[in-house]
Coordinates of C-alpha atoms in Angstrom, one line a residue:
Chain U
M121 CA 19.6 72.4 86.1
V122 CA 17.3 73.7 83.0
K123 CA 17.5 70.5 81.6
L124 CA 16.3 68.6 84.5
F125 CA 13.4 70.8 84.7
S126 CA 12.2 70.4 81.2
V127 CA 12.2 66.5 81.8
T128 CA 10.1 66.7 84.8
K129 CA 7.7 69.1 82.9
T130 CA 7.0 66.8 80.0
G131 CA 6.3 63.9 82.3
A132 CA 9.2 61.7 81.7
S133 CA 10.5 62.0 85.1
G134 CA 9.9 58.7 86.2
L135 CA 11.9 57.0 83.4
G136 CA 14.2 59.7 83.1
S137 CA 15.4 59.9 86.5
T138 CA 15.4 56.2 87.1
F139 CA 17.5 55.9 84.0
R140 CA 19.8 58.8 85.1
F141 CA 20.2 57.1 88.6
W142 CA 21.3 53.7 87.3
L143 CA 23.7 55.3 84.6
G144 CA 25.1 57.5 87.2
F145 CA 25.5 54.6 89.7
I146 CA 27.2 52.5 87.1
C147 CA 29.5 55.4 86.2
L148 CA 30.2 55.7 89.7
L149 CA 30.9 51.9 90.2
S150 CA 33.3 52.0 87.2
F151 CA 35.1 55.1 88.4
W152 CA 35.5 53.5 91.8
A153 CA 36.9 50.4 90.4
C154 CA 39.4 52.3 88.4
E155 CA 40.4 54.6 91.2
S156 CA 40.9 51.5 93.5
K157 CA 42.9 49.6 90.8
K158 CA 45.1 52.8 90.5
T159 CA 45.7 53.2 94.1
S160 CA 46.3 49.5 94.7
A161 CA 49.3 49.6 92.4
P162 CA 51.5 51.8 94.3
A163 CA 50.4 50.1 97.6
S164 CA 52.2 47.0 96.5
S165 CA 55.4 49.2 96.2
A166 CA 54.9 50.1 99.8
F167 CA 53.8 52.9 101.6
R168 CA 55.2 54.2 104.8
T169 CA 53.7 56.3 107.7
V170 CA 55.5 59.5 108.9
T171 CA 54.7 62.4 111.3
D172 CA 54.9 65.7 109.6
D173 CA 55.9 69.0 111.5
L174 CA 52.4 69.6 112.7
G175 CA 52.4 66.1 114.3
R176 CA 49.9 64.7 111.6
T177 CA 50.4 61.3 110.4
V178 CA 50.9 61.1 106.8
N179 CA 50.9 57.9 104.7
L180 CA 53.2 58.1 101.7
P181 CA 54.9 55.8 99.2
V182 CA 58.4 55.1 100.1
L183 CA 59.5 56.1 96.8
P184 CA 57.5 59.0 95.6
K185 CA 57.9 59.7 92.1
R186 CA 55.7 62.4 91.4
V187 CA 55.9 65.3 93.9
M188 CA 55.0 69.1 94.1
A189 CA 54.6 71.9 96.6
L190 CA 51.8 74.1 97.4
T191 CA 53.7 77.2 98.2
P192 CA 56.5 78.9 96.7
S193 CA 59.4 78.2 99.5
L194 CA 58.8 74.6 99.2
T195 CA 58.9 74.8 95.4
E196 CA 62.3 76.2 96.0
M197 CA 63.3 73.5 98.5
L198 CA 62.1 70.8 96.2
F199 CA 64.2 72.2 93.3
A200 CA 67.2 72.1 95.6
V201 CA 66.7 68.5 96.8
A202 CA 64.4 66.4 94.6
D203 CA 65.1 65.1 91.4
T204 CA 63.8 68.0 88.9
A205 CA 62.1 65.4 86.7
S206 CA 59.9 64.4 89.8
I207 CA 58.6 67.6 90.3
I208 CA 55.3 67.6 88.3
A209 CA 53.6 71.3 88.8
R210 CA 54.1 74.5 90.9
T211 CA 51.5 76.9 91.9
Q212 CA 51.1 80.4 90.4
N213 CA 53.2 82.0 92.8
C214 CA 56.1 79.8 92.4
D215 CA 58.6 81.8 90.3
F216 CA 62.1 80.4 91.5
P217 CA 64.2 78.8 90.2
A218 CA 63.9 79.6 86.8
A219 CA 63.2 75.9 85.9
A220 CA 60.3 76.0 88.0
L221 CA 58.7 78.1 85.5
T222 CA 58.5 75.3 82.8
K223 CA 56.3 73.4 85.1
P224 CA 52.5 73.3 84.9
V225 CA 50.7 75.6 87.1
L226 CA 48.4 74.5 89.8
N227 CA 46.1 77.3 91.2
N228 CA 46.2 77.3 95.1
Y229 CA 44.0 80.0 95.8
P230 CA 41.5 79.0 95.5
M231 CA 42.8 75.4 95.4
D232 CA 42.0 73.7 92.1
Y233 CA 41.2 70.4 93.4
E234 CA 40.3 68.7 90.2
R235 CA 43.6 69.9 88.4
L236 CA 45.6 68.7 91.4
L237 CA 43.6 65.3 91.0
A238 CA 44.5 65.1 87.6
L239 CA 48.2 65.9 88.2
K240 CA 48.2 62.5 90.4
P241 CA 51.0 63.7 92.8
D242 CA 52.3 60.5 95.1
V243 CA 52.6 63.5 97.7
V244 CA 52.4 67.2 98.0
F245 CA 54.1 69.5 100.5
A246 CA 52.8 72.5 102.2
T247 CA 53.5 75.2 104.5
D248 CA 51.7 75.7 107.8
G249 CA 49.9 79.2 107.9
I250 CA 49.8 79.5 104.1
I251 CA 47.8 76.4 103.3
S252 CA 44.8 75.9 105.6
M253 CA 43.9 72.7 107.5
E254 CA 40.4 72.8 105.5
V255 CA 42.6 72.6 102.2
A256 CA 44.6 69.7 103.9
A257 CA 41.6 67.8 104.8
Q258 CA 40.2 68.2 101.1
V259 CA 43.3 67.1 99.5
Q260 CA 43.6 64.1 101.8
K261 CA 40.1 63.1 100.8
L262 CA 41.3 63.1 97.3
G263 CA 43.6 60.3 98.4
I264 CA 46.7 62.5 98.2
P265 CA 49.0 62.6 101.1
I266 CA 49.8 66.1 102.2
Y267 CA 52.9 66.7 104.2
F268 CA 53.3 70.0 106.3
Q269 CA 56.4 71.9 107.2
T270 CA 56.6 74.7 109.7
Y271 CA 59.5 77.0 110.6
D272 CA 60.3 79.1 113.6
S273 CA 64.0 79.6 113.0
V274 CA 66.5 79.6 110.5
A275 CA 67.7 76.2 111.8
D276 CA 64.1 75.0 111.3
I277 CA 64.4 75.7 107.7
I278 CA 67.6 73.6 107.2
R279 CA 66.2 70.9 109.3
G280 CA 63.2 71.0 106.7
I281 CA 65.6 70.7 103.8
R282 CA 67.2 67.8 105.4
S283 CA 63.8 66.2 106.1
L284 CA 62.7 66.5 102.5
G285 CA 65.9 64.6 101.6
V286 CA 64.8 61.7 103.9
L287 CA 61.3 61.6 102.5
L288 CA 62.3 61.7 99.0
H289 CA 65.3 59.4 99.3
R290 CA 67.8 62.4 98.4
E291 CA 69.7 62.4 101.5
T292 CA 73.0 62.9 99.9
Q293 CA 71.7 66.1 97.8
A294 CA 69.8 67.4 100.6
N295 CA 72.5 67.1 103.2
A296 CA 74.8 68.9 100.8
V297 CA 72.5 71.6 100.4
A298 CA 71.9 71.8 104.2
D299 CA 75.7 71.6 104.9
S300 CA 76.6 74.4 102.6
L301 CA 73.7 76.7 104.0
Q302 CA 75.1 75.9 107.7
T303 CA 78.5 76.7 106.6
Q304 CA 77.6 80.2 105.1
L305 CA 75.3 80.7 108.2
N306 CA 78.2 80.2 110.6
Q307 CA 80.5 82.6 108.6
L308 CA 77.8 85.2 108.8
A309 CA 77.3 84.7 112.5
A310 CA 80.9 84.8 113.2
D311 CA 81.2 88.2 111.1
T312 CA 78.2 89.8 113.0
A313 CA 78.8 88.6 116.6
G314 CA 78.8 91.9 118.7
P315 CA 76.9 94.0 121.0
N316 CA 76.1 96.6 118.5
R317 CA 72.6 95.5 117.1
P318 CA 70.4 98.0 115.5
R319 CA 66.8 97.6 116.3
V320 CA 65.0 96.8 113.1
L321 CA 61.4 97.1 112.4
A322 CA 60.0 95.3 109.1
I323 CA 56.9 96.4 107.6
T324 CA 54.7 94.1 105.6
W325 CA 51.7 96.4 105.1
Q326 CA 51.0 100.2 105.7
D327 CA 47.4 100.3 106.3
P328 CA 46.9 99.2 108.8
I329 CA 50.6 98.9 109.9
Y330 CA 51.4 95.2 110.0
V331 CA 54.8 94.3 111.0
Y332 CA 57.0 91.0 111.3
G333 CA 56.5 90.0 114.9
R334 CA 58.6 88.6 117.3
N335 CA 57.7 84.9 116.7
T336 CA 58.6 85.0 113.0
V337 CA 61.7 83.5 111.3
F338 CA 62.7 87.2 110.7
S339 CA 63.8 87.8 114.4
D340 CA 66.1 84.7 113.9
K341 CA 67.5 86.1 110.6
L342 CA 68.3 89.4 112.3
R343 CA 70.3 87.6 114.7
Y344 CA 72.6 86.3 112.0
A345 CA 72.6 89.8 110.0
G346 CA 73.7 91.5 113.0
G347 CA 70.6 93.3 114.0
Q348 CA 67.5 92.5 116.3
N349 CA 63.7 92.9 115.9
A350 CA 62.5 96.2 117.3
V351 CA 59.5 94.2 118.3
T352 CA 60.1 92.4 121.4
E353 CA 56.9 91.7 122.9
V354 CA 55.1 88.4 121.4
F355 CA 51.7 88.9 120.0
A356 CA 49.0 86.1 119.0
Q357 CA 49.5 86.9 115.6
P358 CA 53.0 86.4 113.9
Y359 CA 52.6 89.7 112.0
P360 CA 50.7 92.0 114.5
A361 CA 49.1 95.2 113.5
L362 CA 50.5 98.0 115.5
T363 CA 49.6 101.8 116.4
R364 CA 51.7 104.8 115.9
E365 CA 52.3 105.2 119.3
Y366 CA 53.9 101.8 119.7
I367 CA 56.1 102.5 116.8
L368 CA 57.1 105.7 118.6
K369 CA 57.7 104.0 121.8
M370 CA 60.0 101.4 119.9
N371 CA 61.8 103.9 118.1
P372 CA 63.3 101.6 115.7
E373 CA 66.6 102.4 114.3
V374 CA 66.3 100.7 111.1
I375 CA 63.3 100.2 109.0
I376 CA 62.9 97.6 106.3
G377 CA 60.0 98.1 103.9
S378 CA 60.9 100.2 100.8
D379 CA 63.6 102.8 100.0
F380 CA 63.6 106.2 101.7
A381 CA 62.0 108.1 98.8
K382 CA 59.1 105.6 98.3
M383 CA 58.6 105.3 102.0
E384 CA 58.6 109.2 102.4
K385 CA 55.9 109.4 99.8
T386 CA 53.7 106.6 101.1
F387 CA 54.2 105.8 104.6
F388 CA 55.6 108.8 106.2
S389 CA 53.1 111.0 104.5
L390 CA 50.4 108.7 105.7
Y391 CA 51.8 108.9 109.2
P392 CA 53.7 111.9 109.7
E393 CA 54.0 111.6 113.1
L394 CA 56.4 108.6 112.7
R395 CA 59.0 111.0 111.4
R396 CA 60.2 111.4 114.7
I397 CA 61.8 107.9 114.9
K398 CA 65.3 107.2 114.6
A399 CA 65.3 105.1 111.4
Y400 CA 63.8 108.1 109.6
Q401 CA 66.0 110.9 111.2
N402 CA 69.2 108.9 110.3
K403 CA 67.4 107.8 106.9
R404 CA 68.1 104.3 107.8
I405 CA 65.2 102.9 105.6
Y406 CA 66.0 100.3 103.2
Q407 CA 64.2 97.9 100.6
V408 CA 65.1 94.3 100.6
T409 CA 64.1 91.5 98.3
D410 CA 60.7 90.5 99.1
D411 CA 60.8 87.1 98.1
L412 CA 63.7 86.6 100.2
M413 CA 62.2 88.5 103.0
S414 CA 59.0 86.4 103.1
R415 CA 60.0 82.7 101.9
P416 CA 61.5 80.3 104.2
S417 CA 63.4 78.7 101.4
P418 CA 67.1 77.4 100.8
R419 CA 67.5 81.3 99.8
V420 CA 67.1 82.1 103.3
V421 CA 71.1 82.7 103.8
E422 CA 71.0 84.9 100.7
G423 CA 68.3 87.0 102.5
I424 CA 70.3 87.2 105.7
A425 CA 73.4 88.3 103.6
E426 CA 71.1 91.1 102.1
L427 CA 69.9 92.2 105.6
K428 CA 73.5 92.1 106.7
A429 CA 74.7 94.5 103.9
V430 CA 71.8 96.9 104.6
L431 CA 72.5 96.9 108.4
R432 CA 76.3 97.5 108.0
Chain Y
M60 CA 13.6 120.5 130.2
K61 CA 15.3 119.9 133.6
K62 CA 15.5 116.3 132.5
A63 CA 17.2 117.4 129.4
F64 CA 19.7 119.7 131.4
V65 CA 20.5 117.0 133.8
L66 CA 21.0 114.4 131.0
L67 CA 23.2 116.7 128.9
L68 CA 25.3 117.8 132.0
L69 CA 25.9 114.0 132.9
L70 CA 26.7 113.1 129.4
L71 CA 29.5 116.1 129.3
L72 CA 30.8 114.8 132.7
L73 CA 31.3 111.2 131.4
L74 CA 32.7 112.6 128.1
T75 CA 35.4 114.5 130.0
L76 CA 36.1 111.5 132.1
G77 CA 36.3 109.3 129.0
F78 CA 38.6 111.9 127.3
L79 CA 41.2 112.0 130.3
L80 CA 41.3 108.1 130.6
G81 CA 41.6 107.9 126.8
L82 CA 44.6 110.5 127.1
K83 CA 46.2 108.3 129.7
I84 CA 45.9 104.9 128.3
G85 CA 48.5 104.0 125.6
S86 CA 51.7 102.1 124.8
L87 CA 53.8 104.8 126.5
P88 CA 52.9 104.5 130.3
T89 CA 51.3 107.9 131.4
S90 CA 50.2 109.6 134.4
Y91 CA 47.5 112.2 134.7
A92 CA 50.2 114.6 135.6
T93 CA 51.9 114.0 132.1
V94 CA 48.3 114.2 130.7
F95 CA 48.0 117.8 132.0
A96 CA 51.4 118.6 131.3
A97 CA 51.2 117.6 127.8
L98 CA 48.0 119.6 127.2
F99 CA 49.1 122.8 129.2
E100 CA 52.7 122.7 129.1
Y101 CA 53.7 121.0 125.8
D102 CA 57.1 119.8 125.2
A103 CA 57.5 118.9 121.4
Q104 CA 60.6 116.8 122.4
N105 CA 58.8 114.6 124.6
A106 CA 57.7 111.6 123.1
T107 CA 55.0 110.9 125.6
H108 CA 53.6 114.5 125.2
Y109 CA 53.7 114.0 121.4
S110 CA 51.9 110.9 121.5
I111 CA 49.1 112.3 123.7
V112 CA 48.7 115.5 121.7
N113 CA 49.4 114.1 118.2
L114 CA 47.9 110.6 118.5
R115 CA 45.7 110.1 121.3
L116 CA 43.7 113.3 121.4
P117 CA 42.8 113.3 117.8
R118 CA 41.9 109.6 118.3
L119 CA 39.8 110.4 120.8
L120 CA 38.1 113.2 118.8
L121 CA 37.7 111.1 116.0
A122 CA 35.8 108.3 117.9
F123 CA 33.8 111.2 119.3
L124 CA 32.8 112.8 116.2
T125 CA 32.1 109.6 114.4
G126 CA 29.8 108.5 117.1
A127 CA 28.0 111.8 117.4
S128 CA 27.6 111.9 113.4
L129 CA 26.3 108.6 113.3
A130 CA 23.9 108.9 116.2
F131 CA 22.7 112.3 114.9
S132 CA 22.2 111.1 111.2
G133 CA 20.4 108.0 112.7
Y134 CA 18.1 110.1 114.5
L135 CA 17.4 112.2 111.4
M136 CA 17.0 109.1 109.3
Q137 CA 14.5 107.4 111.7
A138 CA 12.7 110.7 111.4
L139 CA 12.8 110.9 107.8
V140 CA 11.4 107.4 106.9
N141 CA 9.3 107.3 110.0
N142 CA 10.7 103.7 110.6
A143 CA 12.2 102.4 114.1
L144 CA 14.7 100.2 112.0
A145 CA 16.4 103.0 110.1
D146 CA 19.8 103.9 110.6
P147 CA 22.3 106.4 108.8
F148 CA 23.4 103.5 106.5
L149 CA 20.1 103.2 105.1
L150 CA 20.9 105.3 102.0
G151 CA 23.9 102.9 100.9
T152 CA 26.4 105.2 102.4
A153 CA 28.2 102.3 104.2
S154 CA 28.4 100.1 101.4
G155 CA 29.2 102.8 98.8
A156 CA 31.9 104.1 100.9
S157 CA 33.2 100.2 101.4
L158 CA 33.2 100.0 97.7
G159 CA 35.2 103.2 97.3
A160 CA 37.6 102.4 100.0
S161 CA 38.1 99.0 98.5
F162 CA 38.8 100.4 95.0
S163 CA 41.5 102.5 96.5
F164 CA 43.0 99.4 98.4
F165 CA 43.1 97.3 95.3
L166 CA 44.0 100.0 92.5
F167 CA 46.7 101.9 94.3
A168 CA 49.5 99.8 96.0
D169 CA 50.9 102.9 97.7
L170 CA 47.4 104.1 98.6
T171 CA 48.5 107.8 97.9
L172 CA 48.4 109.9 94.9
M173 CA 50.5 113.2 94.8
G174 CA 50.5 113.0 98.7
L175 CA 46.6 112.6 99.1
Y176 CA 45.7 109.7 101.0
L177 CA 43.1 107.8 98.9
P178 CA 40.9 105.6 101.0
P179 CA 38.8 108.4 102.7
F180 CA 38.6 110.2 99.5
F181 CA 37.4 107.3 97.5
A182 CA 35.1 106.3 100.5
L183 CA 33.4 109.9 100.3
L184 CA 33.2 109.5 96.7
G185 CA 31.5 106.2 96.9
S186 CA 29.2 107.1 99.6
F187 CA 27.9 110.2 97.8
A188 CA 27.5 108.6 94.6
V189 CA 25.4 105.7 96.1
T190 CA 23.2 108.2 98.0
L191 CA 22.6 110.3 94.9
V192 CA 21.6 107.1 93.0
V193 CA 19.2 105.8 96.0
V194 CA 17.6 109.4 96.0
L195 CA 17.0 109.3 92.1
L196 CA 15.4 106.0 92.4
G197 CA 13.6 106.7 95.4
S198 CA 11.9 110.0 94.4
R199 CA 9.4 110.9 92.0
R200 CA 9.1 114.2 90.2
G201 CA 11.2 115.8 93.0
Q202 CA 9.0 114.1 95.8
L203 CA 10.9 111.6 98.1
I204 CA 9.0 108.4 98.6
P205 CA 10.5 107.2 102.1
S206 CA 9.4 103.7 101.6
Q207 CA 10.9 103.1 98.0
M208 CA 13.9 105.0 99.0
L209 CA 14.4 102.4 101.7
L210 CA 13.9 99.4 99.8
V211 CA 16.3 100.9 96.9
G212 CA 18.9 101.6 99.8
V213 CA 18.7 98.1 100.7
A214 CA 18.7 96.7 97.4
L215 CA 21.8 98.8 96.1
S216 CA 23.5 98.0 99.4
S217 CA 23.5 94.2 98.7
L218 CA 24.6 94.8 95.4
L219 CA 27.6 96.9 96.5
T220 CA 28.3 94.4 99.2
A221 CA 28.5 91.7 96.5
L222 CA 31.1 93.9 94.6
V223 CA 33.2 94.4 97.4
S224 CA 33.1 90.6 97.9
L225 CA 33.9 90.2 94.1
L226 CA 37.0 92.5 94.7
M227 CA 38.2 90.6 97.9
F228 CA 37.7 87.2 95.9
L229 CA 39.8 88.7 92.8
S230 CA 42.4 90.2 95.2
D231 CA 46.0 88.5 94.9
S232 CA 47.4 89.8 98.2
E233 CA 46.2 88.9 101.8
S234 CA 47.3 92.2 102.8
Q235 CA 44.8 93.8 100.6
L236 CA 41.9 91.6 102.1
K237 CA 43.1 92.5 105.7
S238 CA 42.7 96.1 104.6
V239 CA 39.3 95.8 103.3
V240 CA 38.1 93.7 106.2
F241 CA 39.7 96.2 108.8
W242 CA 38.3 99.1 107.1
S243 CA 34.7 97.6 106.9
M244 CA 34.9 97.0 110.7
G245 CA 35.7 100.6 111.5
G246 CA 38.5 102.2 113.5
F247 CA 40.3 105.4 114.7
E248 CA 43.8 104.6 114.4
K249 CA 44.4 106.8 111.5
A250 CA 43.1 110.0 113.1
D251 CA 45.2 113.1 112.6
W252 CA 44.7 116.8 113.3
A253 CA 44.7 117.6 109.5
T254 CA 41.7 115.7 108.8
L255 CA 39.5 116.0 111.7
G256 CA 38.1 119.3 110.5
Y257 CA 36.1 117.8 107.8
P258 CA 33.6 115.5 110.0
A259 CA 33.7 118.5 112.7
V260 CA 32.5 121.2 110.4
A261 CA 30.0 118.7 108.7
L262 CA 28.4 117.6 112.2
A263 CA 28.4 121.1 113.5
S264 CA 26.4 122.6 110.5
G265 CA 24.1 119.8 110.8
L266 CA 23.4 120.4 114.6
V267 CA 23.0 124.1 114.3
L268 CA 20.6 123.7 111.2
F269 CA 18.6 121.3 113.0
F270 CA 18.4 123.0 116.2
F271 CA 16.3 125.3 114.3
L272 CA 14.3 123.0 112.4
Q273 CA 13.9 120.7 115.5
R274 CA 10.1 121.7 115.7
H275 CA 9.5 120.4 112.3
L276 CA 11.3 117.4 113.0
S277 CA 9.0 116.5 115.8
V278 CA 5.9 117.1 113.8
L279 CA 7.0 114.9 111.0
L280 CA 7.3 112.2 113.5
L281 CA 3.5 112.3 113.8
G282 CA 3.3 111.4 110.2
A283 CA 3.6 113.1 106.7
E284 CA 0.0 113.8 106.4
R285 CA -0.6 115.3 110.0
A286 CA 2.7 117.5 109.4
E287 CA 1.4 118.8 106.4
T288 CA -1.8 119.6 108.0
L289 CA 0.1 121.3 110.8
G290 CA 1.7 123.6 108.2
V291 CA 5.3 121.9 107.9
D292 CA 6.6 121.9 104.2
V293 CA 7.3 118.1 104.4
R294 CA 8.7 117.9 100.7
F295 CA 11.6 120.7 101.6
I296 CA 12.2 119.4 105.1
R297 CA 12.8 115.9 103.9
W298 CA 15.3 117.1 101.2
V299 CA 17.0 119.2 103.9
M300 CA 17.3 116.2 106.3
L301 CA 18.6 113.8 103.2
V302 CA 21.4 116.2 102.4
T303 CA 22.3 116.5 106.0
V304 CA 22.5 112.7 106.7
S305 CA 24.4 112.0 103.6
V306 CA 27.0 114.5 104.3
V307 CA 27.5 114.0 107.9
T308 CA 27.3 110.2 107.6
G309 CA 29.7 110.3 104.6
F310 CA 32.5 112.4 106.2
A311 CA 32.1 110.3 109.4
V312 CA 32.4 106.9 107.4
A313 CA 35.2 108.4 105.1
F314 CA 37.7 108.6 108.0
S315 CA 36.6 105.9 110.3
G316 CA 35.0 103.1 108.4
P317 CA 31.2 102.1 108.6
V318 CA 31.0 101.9 112.5
G319 CA 27.6 99.7 112.9
F320 CA 25.0 100.0 115.6
V321 CA 25.5 103.5 116.9
G322 CA 23.2 105.0 114.3
L323 CA 20.4 102.6 115.2
M324 CA 20.8 102.4 118.9
V325 CA 21.8 105.9 120.1
P326 CA 18.6 107.7 118.6
H327 CA 16.3 105.2 120.5
L328 CA 18.1 105.6 123.7
T329 CA 17.9 109.4 123.7
R330 CA 14.1 109.2 122.9
A331 CA 13.8 106.6 125.6
L332 CA 15.3 109.1 128.1
L333 CA 13.9 112.5 126.9
G334 CA 10.6 111.5 125.0
T335 CA 9.9 111.9 121.3
T336 CA 9.7 115.6 121.1
N337 CA 12.3 117.2 123.4
R338 CA 14.0 120.2 121.7
F339 CA 17.4 118.9 123.1
N340 CA 17.0 115.6 121.7
L341 CA 19.7 115.9 118.7
L342 CA 22.2 117.5 120.9
A343 CA 21.7 114.7 123.6
C344 CA 21.8 112.1 120.9
A345 CA 25.0 113.5 119.4
L346 CA 26.8 113.6 122.6
A347 CA 25.5 110.2 123.9
G348 CA 26.7 108.7 120.4
G349 CA 30.0 110.3 120.8
L350 CA 30.4 109.1 124.4
F351 CA 29.5 105.7 123.2
L352 CA 32.3 105.5 120.7
V353 CA 34.7 106.8 122.8
V354 CA 34.0 104.2 125.6
C355 CA 33.9 101.5 122.8
D356 CA 37.5 102.7 121.5
L357 CA 39.0 102.6 125.0
I358 CA 37.5 99.0 125.6
S359 CA 39.0 97.8 122.3
R360 CA 42.3 99.3 123.1
W361 CA 42.2 97.8 126.5
I362 CA 40.9 94.1 125.3
Y363 CA 43.4 94.1 122.6
P364 CA 46.7 96.2 123.0
P365 CA 48.2 98.0 121.0
A366 CA 46.3 98.3 117.7
G367 CA 42.6 97.7 119.3
M368 CA 39.8 95.4 118.3
P369 CA 38.0 97.0 115.2
V370 CA 35.6 99.0 117.1
G371 CA 32.6 97.8 115.2
I372 CA 33.0 94.5 116.9
V373 CA 32.8 96.2 120.3
T374 CA 30.0 98.3 119.5
S375 CA 27.6 95.5 118.8
F376 CA 29.0 93.3 121.5
F377 CA 28.3 95.9 124.4
G378 CA 25.7 97.6 122.6
V379 CA 23.1 95.0 121.5
P380 CA 22.5 93.7 125.1
F381 CA 21.7 97.2 126.3
F382 CA 19.5 97.8 123.2
V383 CA 17.4 94.6 123.7
Y384 CA 17.0 95.6 127.5
L385 CA 15.8 99.0 126.3
L386 CA 13.1 97.5 123.8
R387 CA 12.1 95.1 126.4
R388 CA 11.3 98.0 128.8
K389 CA 7.4 98.7 128.6
N390 CA 7.0 102.3 128.3
Y391 CA 9.3 102.9 125.5
R392 CA 7.5 103.5 122.1
F393 CA 9.2 104.6 118.9
S394 CA 6.6 107.5 118.1

């Protein structure tokens, strides 16, 4: 900016700017030529059009060799399904499995588009609700196909694993993982089938009080774990803000958030009125592993087992 | 005088109605009979009684106190800088409080330290610190220069808003962002009996003090020079006003967040109804401000149950059209 001003001031503006314009134009042309050469190479090795979970049409290589996920749960899925060597990067939040930590980091908030371009993925995977459509549009503009998955239930997560298998030509691997999860899930469900299901309220943030709403995978996980979501009303947001009175009315029997001592010091000293609820009176307040709670990943069954252990 | 009495009576009547309705509405279905039972034959075991007395009533009172405090401070502020655009946040109170609260959201994951709930404490600290800076930069040799103070307040507010944005940008959790955003739009959900006393005492002292200084205030609206010739110690009264505004606003904002628009609109409304020099202006202004926020909170909970829409959105939505109507009326003049 400063340089540009000095050029105009010295009177060399006419020559300078014309020269710059053509230089820029030539650069752009050569860049474009390179780019089109690059994209034409895999084009010959065939693309196919698929529809992702959001109903978007995605045009991706039949045989993606360089893949990555933009969310931690999908990175976990990729490591369960894909050839590990084909996973080219992770985001700053992807920390599982341990092998993921060896991959280069792409910052996803704010999205580092230049780095993404440099990584040259054949396709990137994203979770609905975490990666915005605005980011998706930008990624697509860079010529990188972006495929969205979305989950309303545990079954959706298992279906997501299978669908990754199809997209990456790793059906055997994906189906093995999915089948094994399904078997474990059936066992858990058979074990916890019964009418005595405690009403569980899971708190994600204390001020204001945000909880896991009805329309989250958490409600479904509780079904397998032998409980039920204390929130029965469906709100517009999956993680609604609630009032103290609403929580008093629900009177949950179990609270998931943090351990009793910590909740006593923070949550219940902030909202002493809530000491009246059953969960507090019976000290049924527990901490579970955050990532297992929040990530719709292959570890979902592990998360259910943890919930079940707590509810028992 | 008669006009003032009618208005005060009307405000009190509407407030009573607002409180009754506010005590009735909530997640637990309640009848008016239950409301009266909860107030006069309180049963601690009854969840509805408990909610009415410990959740709904403090919430209503906090809404009332916040509205009353901001309207009262706005009235003083408009008189202090003799400007129709002035509101209680002119001294940087709102942005200082926002920055303080944001700090507590980002620095302390638990939001509590040794049993003390930090955001209001930090907000109060922030608002006082910023007000102090504005006053120091806006005065010369112990003399307040309103126009300079006004500009310093606006400039400093932008800087602080930028700092809050920076904190938000650097935050690593969406929940922290939500906390800051929620806080900055104002709300009364965290009201409880233990903390209601602070804004109540601040407001009551301010009201009593200025009930006696009302005459000086009216004279000051004529302009500093004329007030001086009429025997008002302008320098002294300005300092009293300044300290009152910052304390009353600071406490209101600390517990409810910077609820916008009340402090600008209600003083104008009061003057439009009672004239510029009525001795009951401040009282009417406080009552009207309180009523306004009580109604806005009811609307917010009614539109968006259970948590309610942030009240700052509602105040502007319903306040602005009315305000514009007021300004378009021919016979209203600021001073």
